[in-house]
Amino acid sequence: MSGTLYGLGVGPGDPELLTLKAHRLISAAGVIAYPAPDNGESFARAIVADSIPEGAREIPIVIPMRSERFPAQDVYDAAAEEIATALEAGKDVVVLCEGDPFFYGSFMYLYSRLADRFPTEIVPGVSSLGAVTAAARRPLIAREEVLTVVPATLDEAALERHLSQANAAAIMKLGRHFSKVRAVLERLGMAERAMFVSHASLPNQNVTPLSEAPDTAPYFAMIIVPGKDAHV
């Protein structure tokens, strides 16, 4: 009998935002896999480090942090086969995912490779979007407003097209695309009500109006543009 594959959302960074179910599964895990950069520690693992049992087998999924290689299909192919070997041996495998597994989550690439072969369970987590709006203390949408979520990695024309039709917006994955996004928002007259948030839920959290934001942004920063009906 094969093991079960668990895709666990571990939340945006604060370990206290880990769900009880995720904590239970991690604390009992014999095999834990997680995404890791090719330079530095895994953020997903760091969130739950105190919950990982001693002796658990760890499978780092080392992903090159370069846009031209992402998603790195060969990396996910190799990781899926290593995880499959453990599952075939009857071991459950817990895969950690920052935020929520299916909201821009890396787990989806393993899911597509393994879910039709093994029992699979998805454990949702607190998404980065929820953490950012909480940090900003700003409701995002109300009544019949529509939320548009866009990755900053889109080209400038596509960004402007999507945002020009938005009641409210969240722009993710800022990084080196920050200045492009800021220029588009200013051109559309949306910058005035926009908020910049980085490292949401962590001690170094930064929340500021976009007009007062720094010149550069980390990849996991976000801009939110609350709807005009969403206010406190």
C-alpha positions as a LaTeX table, in Angstrom:
\begin{tabular}{lrrr}
\hline
Residue & $x$ (\AA) & $y$ (\AA) & $z$ (\AA) \\
\hline
Met1 & 0.00 & 0.00 & 0.00 \\
Ser2 & 1.43 & 3.37 & $-0.99$ \\
Gly3 & 1.87 & 6.34 & 1.29 \\
Thr4 & $-0.12$ & 9.57 & 1.07 \\
Leu5 & 1.19 & 12.78 & $-0.44$ \\
Tyr6 & 0.33 & 15.89 & 1.60 \\
Gly7 & 0.62 & 19.36 & 0.12 \\
Leu8 & 0.83 & 21.68 & 3.13 \\
Gly9 & 0.47 & 25.44 & 3.12 \\
Val10 & 2.72 & 26.79 & 5.87 \\
Gly11 & 1.52 & 30.38 & 5.70 \\
Pro12 & 3.29 & 33.65 & 4.96 \\
Gly13 & 6.10 & 33.46 & 7.51 \\
Asp14 & 4.88 & 33.81 & 11.09 \\
Pro15 & 5.00 & 30.27 & 12.58 \\
Glu16 & 1.89 & 31.08 & 14.65 \\
Leu17 & $-0.10$ & 31.31 & 11.40 \\
Leu18 & 0.51 & 27.62 & 10.71 \\
Thr19 & $-2.77$ & 25.70 & 10.88 \\
Leu20 & $-3.28$ & 23.06 & 13.55 \\
Lys21 & $-3.66$ & 20.40 & 10.87 \\
Ala22 & $-0.41$ & 21.36 & 9.17 \\
His23 & 1.39 & 21.35 & 12.52 \\
Arg24 & 0.05 & 17.88 & 13.34 \\
Leu25 & 1.13 & 16.42 & 10.01 \\
Ile26 & 4.60 & 17.99 & 10.11 \\
Ser27 & 5.19 & 16.87 & 13.72 \\
Ala28 & 4.47 & 13.25 & 12.74 \\
Ala29 & 6.19 & 13.29 & 9.34 \\
Gly30 & 8.80 & 10.74 & 8.39 \\
Val31 & 9.57 & 12.38 & 5.05 \\
Ile32 & 9.41 & 16.13 & 4.41 \\
Ala33 & 10.07 & 17.86 & 1.09 \\
Tyr34 & 10.28 & 21.60 & 0.53 \\
Pro35 & 11.37 & 24.15 & $-2.06$ \\
Ala36 & 14.78 & 25.69 & $-1.51$ \\
Pro37 & 16.74 & 28.33 & $-3.41$ \\
Asp38 & 20.09 & 27.49 & $-4.94$ \\
Asn39 & 21.65 & 30.05 & $-2.60$ \\
Gly40 & 20.48 & 30.23 & 1.01 \\
Glu41 & 18.02 & 28.40 & 3.26 \\
Ser42 & 14.49 & 27.30 & 2.49 \\
Phe43 & 11.96 & 29.85 & 3.71 \\
Ala44 & 9.21 & 27.20 & 3.88 \\
Arg45 & 11.38 & 24.98 & 6.07 \\
Ala46 & 12.42 & 27.89 & 8.29 \\
Ile47 & 8.78 & 28.65 & 9.10 \\
Val48 & 8.20 & 25.18 & 10.54 \\
Ala49 & 11.72 & 24.26 & 11.67 \\
Asp50 & 10.70 & 23.82 & 15.31 \\
Ser51 & 7.99 & 21.32 & 14.31 \\
Ile52 & 10.11 & 18.97 & 12.20 \\
Pro53 & 10.74 & 15.75 & 14.14 \\
Glu54 & 14.27 & 14.58 & 14.75 \\
Gly55 & 15.25 & 11.90 & 12.29 \\
Ala56 & 12.79 & 12.90 & 9.59 \\
Arg57 & 14.14 & 12.44 & 6.08 \\
Glu58 & 14.33 & 15.77 & 4.24 \\
Ile59 & 14.12 & 16.28 & 0.49 \\
Pro60 & 15.15 & 19.80 & $-0.52$ \\
Ile61 & 13.79 & 20.73 & $-3.95$ \\
Val62 & 16.50 & 23.13 & $-5.09$ \\
Ile63 & 15.05 & 25.55 & $-7.62$ \\
Pro64 & 17.23 & 27.99 & $-9.57$ \\
Met65 & 16.01 & 31.50 & $-8.72$ \\
Arg66 & 16.25 & 32.82 & $-12.28$ \\
Ser67 & 13.22 & 33.82 & $-14.32$ \\
Glu68 & 14.38 & 32.07 & $-17.49$ \\
Arg69 & 14.43 & 28.70 & $-15.68$ \\
Phe70 & 11.22 & 28.95 & $-13.68$ \\
Pro71 & 9.38 & 26.70 & $-13.34$ \\
Ala72 & 12.39 & 24.44 & $-13.71$ \\
Gln73 & 10.70 & 21.34 & $-15.13$ \\
Asp74 & 13.72 & 19.08 & $-14.78$ \\
Val75 & 13.96 & 19.94 & $-11.07$ \\
Tyr76 & 10.32 & 19.06 & $-10.46$ \\
Asp77 & 10.64 & 15.88 & $-12.53$ \\
Ala78 & 13.54 & 14.70 & $-10.38$ \\
Ala79 & 11.84 & 15.73 & $-7.12$ \\
Ala80 & 8.62 & 13.96 & $-8.12$ \\
Glu81 & 10.48 & 10.72 & $-8.75$ \\
Glu82 & 12.33 & 10.90 & $-5.43$ \\
Ile83 & 9.05 & 11.54 & $-3.64$ \\
Ala84 & 7.36 & 8.77 & $-5.62$ \\
Thr85 & 9.99 & 6.29 & $-4.44$ \\
Ala86 & 9.18 & 7.11 & $-0.82$ \\
Leu87 & 5.43 & 6.89 & $-1.47$ \\
Glu88 & 5.82 & 3.51 & $-3.21$ \\
Ala89 & 7.65 & 2.27 & $-0.11$ \\
Gly90 & 4.54 & 3.07 & 1.93 \\
Lys91 & 5.82 & 6.27 & 3.50 \\
Asp92 & 3.69 & 9.39 & 3.74 \\
Val93 & 5.39 & 12.49 & 2.32 \\
Val94 & 4.68 & 16.02 & 3.53 \\
Val95 & 5.51 & 18.76 & 1.02 \\
Leu96 & 5.82 & 22.25 & 2.47 \\
Cys97 & 4.64 & 25.25 & 0.48 \\
Glu98 & 4.88 & 28.90 & 1.48 \\
Gly99 & 1.46 & 30.50 & 1.79 \\
Asp100 & $-1.18$ & 28.27 & 0.21 \\
Pro101 & $-0.35$ & 25.28 & $-2.03$ \\
Phe102 & $-2.67$ & 26.29 & $-4.87$ \\
Phe103 & $-2.34$ & 30.10 & $-4.72$ \\
Tyr104 & 0.78 & 30.62 & $-6.85$ \\
Gly105 & 2.19 & 27.71 & $-4.84$ \\
Ser106 & 5.06 & 25.56 & $-6.06$ \\
Phe107 & 3.28 & 22.40 & $-4.88$ \\
Met108 & 1.06 & 22.52 & $-7.97$ \\
Tyr109 & 4.01 & 21.31 & $-10.09$ \\
Leu110 & 4.41 & 18.20 & $-7.94$ \\
Tyr111 & 0.66 & 17.69 & $-7.77$ \\
Ser112 & 0.41 & 17.51 & $-11.55$ \\
Arg113 & 3.10 & 14.82 & $-11.60$ \\
Leu114 & 1.98 & 12.67 & $-8.66$ \\
Ala115 & $-1.72$ & 13.09 & $-7.81$ \\
Asp116 & $-2.94$ & 10.57 & $-10.39$ \\
Arg117 & $-0.54$ & 7.95 & $-9.01$ \\
Phe118 & $-0.87$ & 8.32 & $-5.23$ \\
Pro119 & $-3.45$ & 9.31 & $-2.60$ \\
Thr120 & $-3.09$ & 13.08 & $-2.19$ \\
Glu121 & $-4.43$ & 15.59 & 0.32 \\
Ile122 & $-4.19$ & 19.38 & 0.12 \\
Val123 & $-3.97$ & 21.31 & 3.39 \\
Pro124 & $-4.67$ & 25.00 & 2.73 \\
Gly125 & $-2.63$ & 27.69 & 4.40 \\
Val126 & $-2.88$ & 31.40 & 5.12 \\
Ser127 & $-2.13$ & 33.02 & 1.78 \\
Ser128 & 0.27 & 35.88 & 1.24 \\
Leu129 & $-2.66$ & 38.00 & 0.10 \\
Gly130 & $-4.47$ & 37.50 & 3.41 \\
Ala131 & $-1.30$ & 38.31 & 5.33 \\
Val132 & $-0.66$ & 41.47 & 3.32 \\
Thr133 & $-4.14$ & 42.92 & 3.75 \\
Ala134 & $-4.00$ & 42.15 & 7.47 \\
Ala135 & $-0.61$ & 43.85 & 7.75 \\
Ala136 & $-1.86$ & 46.89 & 5.84 \\
Arg137 & $-5.00$ & 47.05 & 8.01 \\
Arg138 & $-6.96$ & 47.82 & 4.88 \\
Pro139 & $-10.05$ & 45.98 & 3.60 \\
Leu140 & $-9.43$ & 45.14 & $-0.03$ \\
Ile141 & $-12.85$ & 44.66 & $-1.61$ \\
Ala142 & $-16.46$ & 45.26 & $-0.59$ \\
Arg143 & $-19.98$ & 44.84 & $-1.95$ \\
Glu144 & $-19.83$ & 44.02 & $-5.66$ \\
Glu145 & $-16.24$ & 45.03 & $-6.31$ \\
Val146 & $-14.05$ & 42.60 & $-8.23$ \\
Leu147 & $-10.51$ & 41.75 & $-7.17$ \\
Thr148 & $-7.82$ & 41.42 & $-9.84$ \\
Val149 & $-4.66$ & 39.50 & $-8.89$ \\
Val150 & $-1.75$ & 39.89 & $-11.29$ \\
Pro151 & 1.92 & 38.84 & $-11.23$ \\
Ala152 & 4.34 & 41.72 & $-11.70$ \\
Thr153 & 6.25 & 39.52 & $-14.14$ \\
Leu154 & 3.73 & 40.37 & $-16.89$ \\
Asp155 & 4.97 & 42.79 & $-19.53$ \\
Glu156 & 4.03 & 46.43 & $-19.09$ \\
Ala157 & 1.25 & 46.43 & $-21.68$ \\
Ala158 & $-0.42$ & 43.37 & $-20.14$ \\
Leu159 & $-0.14$ & 44.86 & $-16.66$ \\
Glu160 & $-1.77$ & 48.08 & $-17.79$ \\
Arg161 & $-4.55$ & 46.23 & $-19.59$ \\
His162 & $-5.48$ & 44.16 & $-16.55$ \\
Leu163 & $-5.15$ & 46.96 & $-14.01$ \\
Ser164 & $-7.08$ & 49.49 & $-16.09$ \\
Gln165 & $-10.16$ & 47.27 & $-15.71$ \\
Ala166 & $-9.72$ & 46.57 & $-11.99$ \\
Asn167 & $-11.91$ & 47.76 & $-9.11$ \\
Ala168 & $-9.26$ & 46.54 & $-6.67$ \\
Ala169 & $-5.95$ & 44.82 & $-7.30$ \\
Ala170 & $-3.12$ & 42.85 & $-5.78$ \\
Ile171 & 0.20 & 42.81 & $-7.64$ \\
Met172 & 2.50 & 39.98 & $-6.58$ \\
Lys173 & 6.11 & 38.92 & $-7.19$ \\
Leu174 & 7.48 & 42.46 & $-7.35$ \\
Gly175 & 11.26 & 42.13 & $-7.12$ \\
Arg176 & 13.00 & 43.63 & $-10.13$ \\
His177 & 9.62 & 44.50 & $-11.68$ \\
Phe178 & 8.77 & 47.05 & $-8.97$ \\
Ser179 & 9.57 & 50.22 & $-10.91$ \\
Lys180 & 7.54 & 48.98 & $-13.89$ \\
Val181 & 4.50 & 48.32 & $-11.72$ \\
Arg182 & 4.80 & 51.63 & $-9.94$ \\
Ala183 & 4.94 & 53.49 & $-13.27$ \\
Val184 & 1.81 & 51.71 & $-14.53$ \\
Leu185 & $-0.15$ & 52.49 & $-11.35$ \\
Glu186 & 0.87 & 56.14 & $-11.52$ \\
Arg187 & $-0.16$ & 56.35 & $-15.16$ \\
Leu188 & $-3.57$ & 54.84 & $-14.35$ \\
Gly189 & $-4.17$ & 57.13 & $-11.37$ \\
Met190 & $-4.22$ & 54.17 & $-8.97$ \\
Ala191 & $-1.01$ & 54.90 & $-7.08$ \\
Glu192 & $-2.63$ & 57.29 & $-4.62$ \\
Arg193 & $-4.64$ & 54.53 & $-2.91$ \\
Ala194 & $-1.99$ & 51.80 & $-3.33$ \\
Met195 & $-0.13$ & 50.22 & $-0.39$ \\
Phe196 & 3.28 & 48.52 & $-0.46$ \\
Val197 & 3.89 & 45.55 & 1.87 \\
Ser198 & 6.98 & 43.38 & 2.22 \\
His199 & 7.76 & 40.53 & 4.64 \\
Ala200 & 4.14 & 40.41 & 5.85 \\
Ser201 & 3.72 & 38.77 & 9.28 \\
Leu202 & 7.47 & 38.80 & 9.99 \\
Pro203 & 9.41 & 40.99 & 12.44 \\
Asn204 & 10.89 & 43.03 & 9.54 \\
Gln205 & 7.48 & 43.65 & 7.99 \\
Asn206 & 7.27 & 46.91 & 6.04 \\
Val207 & 3.92 & 48.57 & 5.32 \\
Thr208 & 3.75 & 51.94 & 3.65 \\
Pro209 & 1.78 & 53.94 & 1.09 \\
Leu210 & 3.22 & 53.29 & $-2.35$ \\
Ser211 & 4.28 & 56.94 & $-2.56$ \\
Glu212 & 6.60 & 56.38 & 0.42 \\
Ala213 & 7.87 & 52.92 & $-0.57$ \\
Pro214 & 11.59 & 52.24 & $-1.10$ \\
Asp215 & 13.09 & 52.25 & $-4.58$ \\
Thr216 & 13.59 & 48.48 & $-4.61$ \\
Ala217 & 11.47 & 45.56 & $-3.46$ \\
Pro218 & 12.07 & 41.90 & $-2.60$ \\
Tyr219 & 10.44 & 39.24 & $-4.76$ \\
Phe220 & 7.89 & 38.40 & $-2.05$ \\
Ala221 & 6.64 & 41.96 & $-1.70$ \\
Met222 & 3.17 & 42.96 & $-2.85$ \\
Ile223 & 1.21 & 46.06 & $-3.79$ \\
Ile224 & $-2.47$ & 46.20 & $-3.00$ \\
Val225 & $-4.92$ & 48.73 & $-4.41$ \\
Pro226 & $-8.09$ & 48.66 & $-2.27$ \\
Gly227 & $-11.43$ & 49.17 & $-3.97$ \\
Lys228 & $-13.13$ & 52.50 & $-3.56$ \\
Asp229 & $-15.97$ & 50.88 & $-1.57$ \\
Ala230 & $-13.60$ & 49.05 & 0.78 \\
His231 & $-12.85$ & 51.39 & 3.65 \\
Val232 & $-12.85$ & 51.49 & 7.42 \\
\hline
\end{tabular}
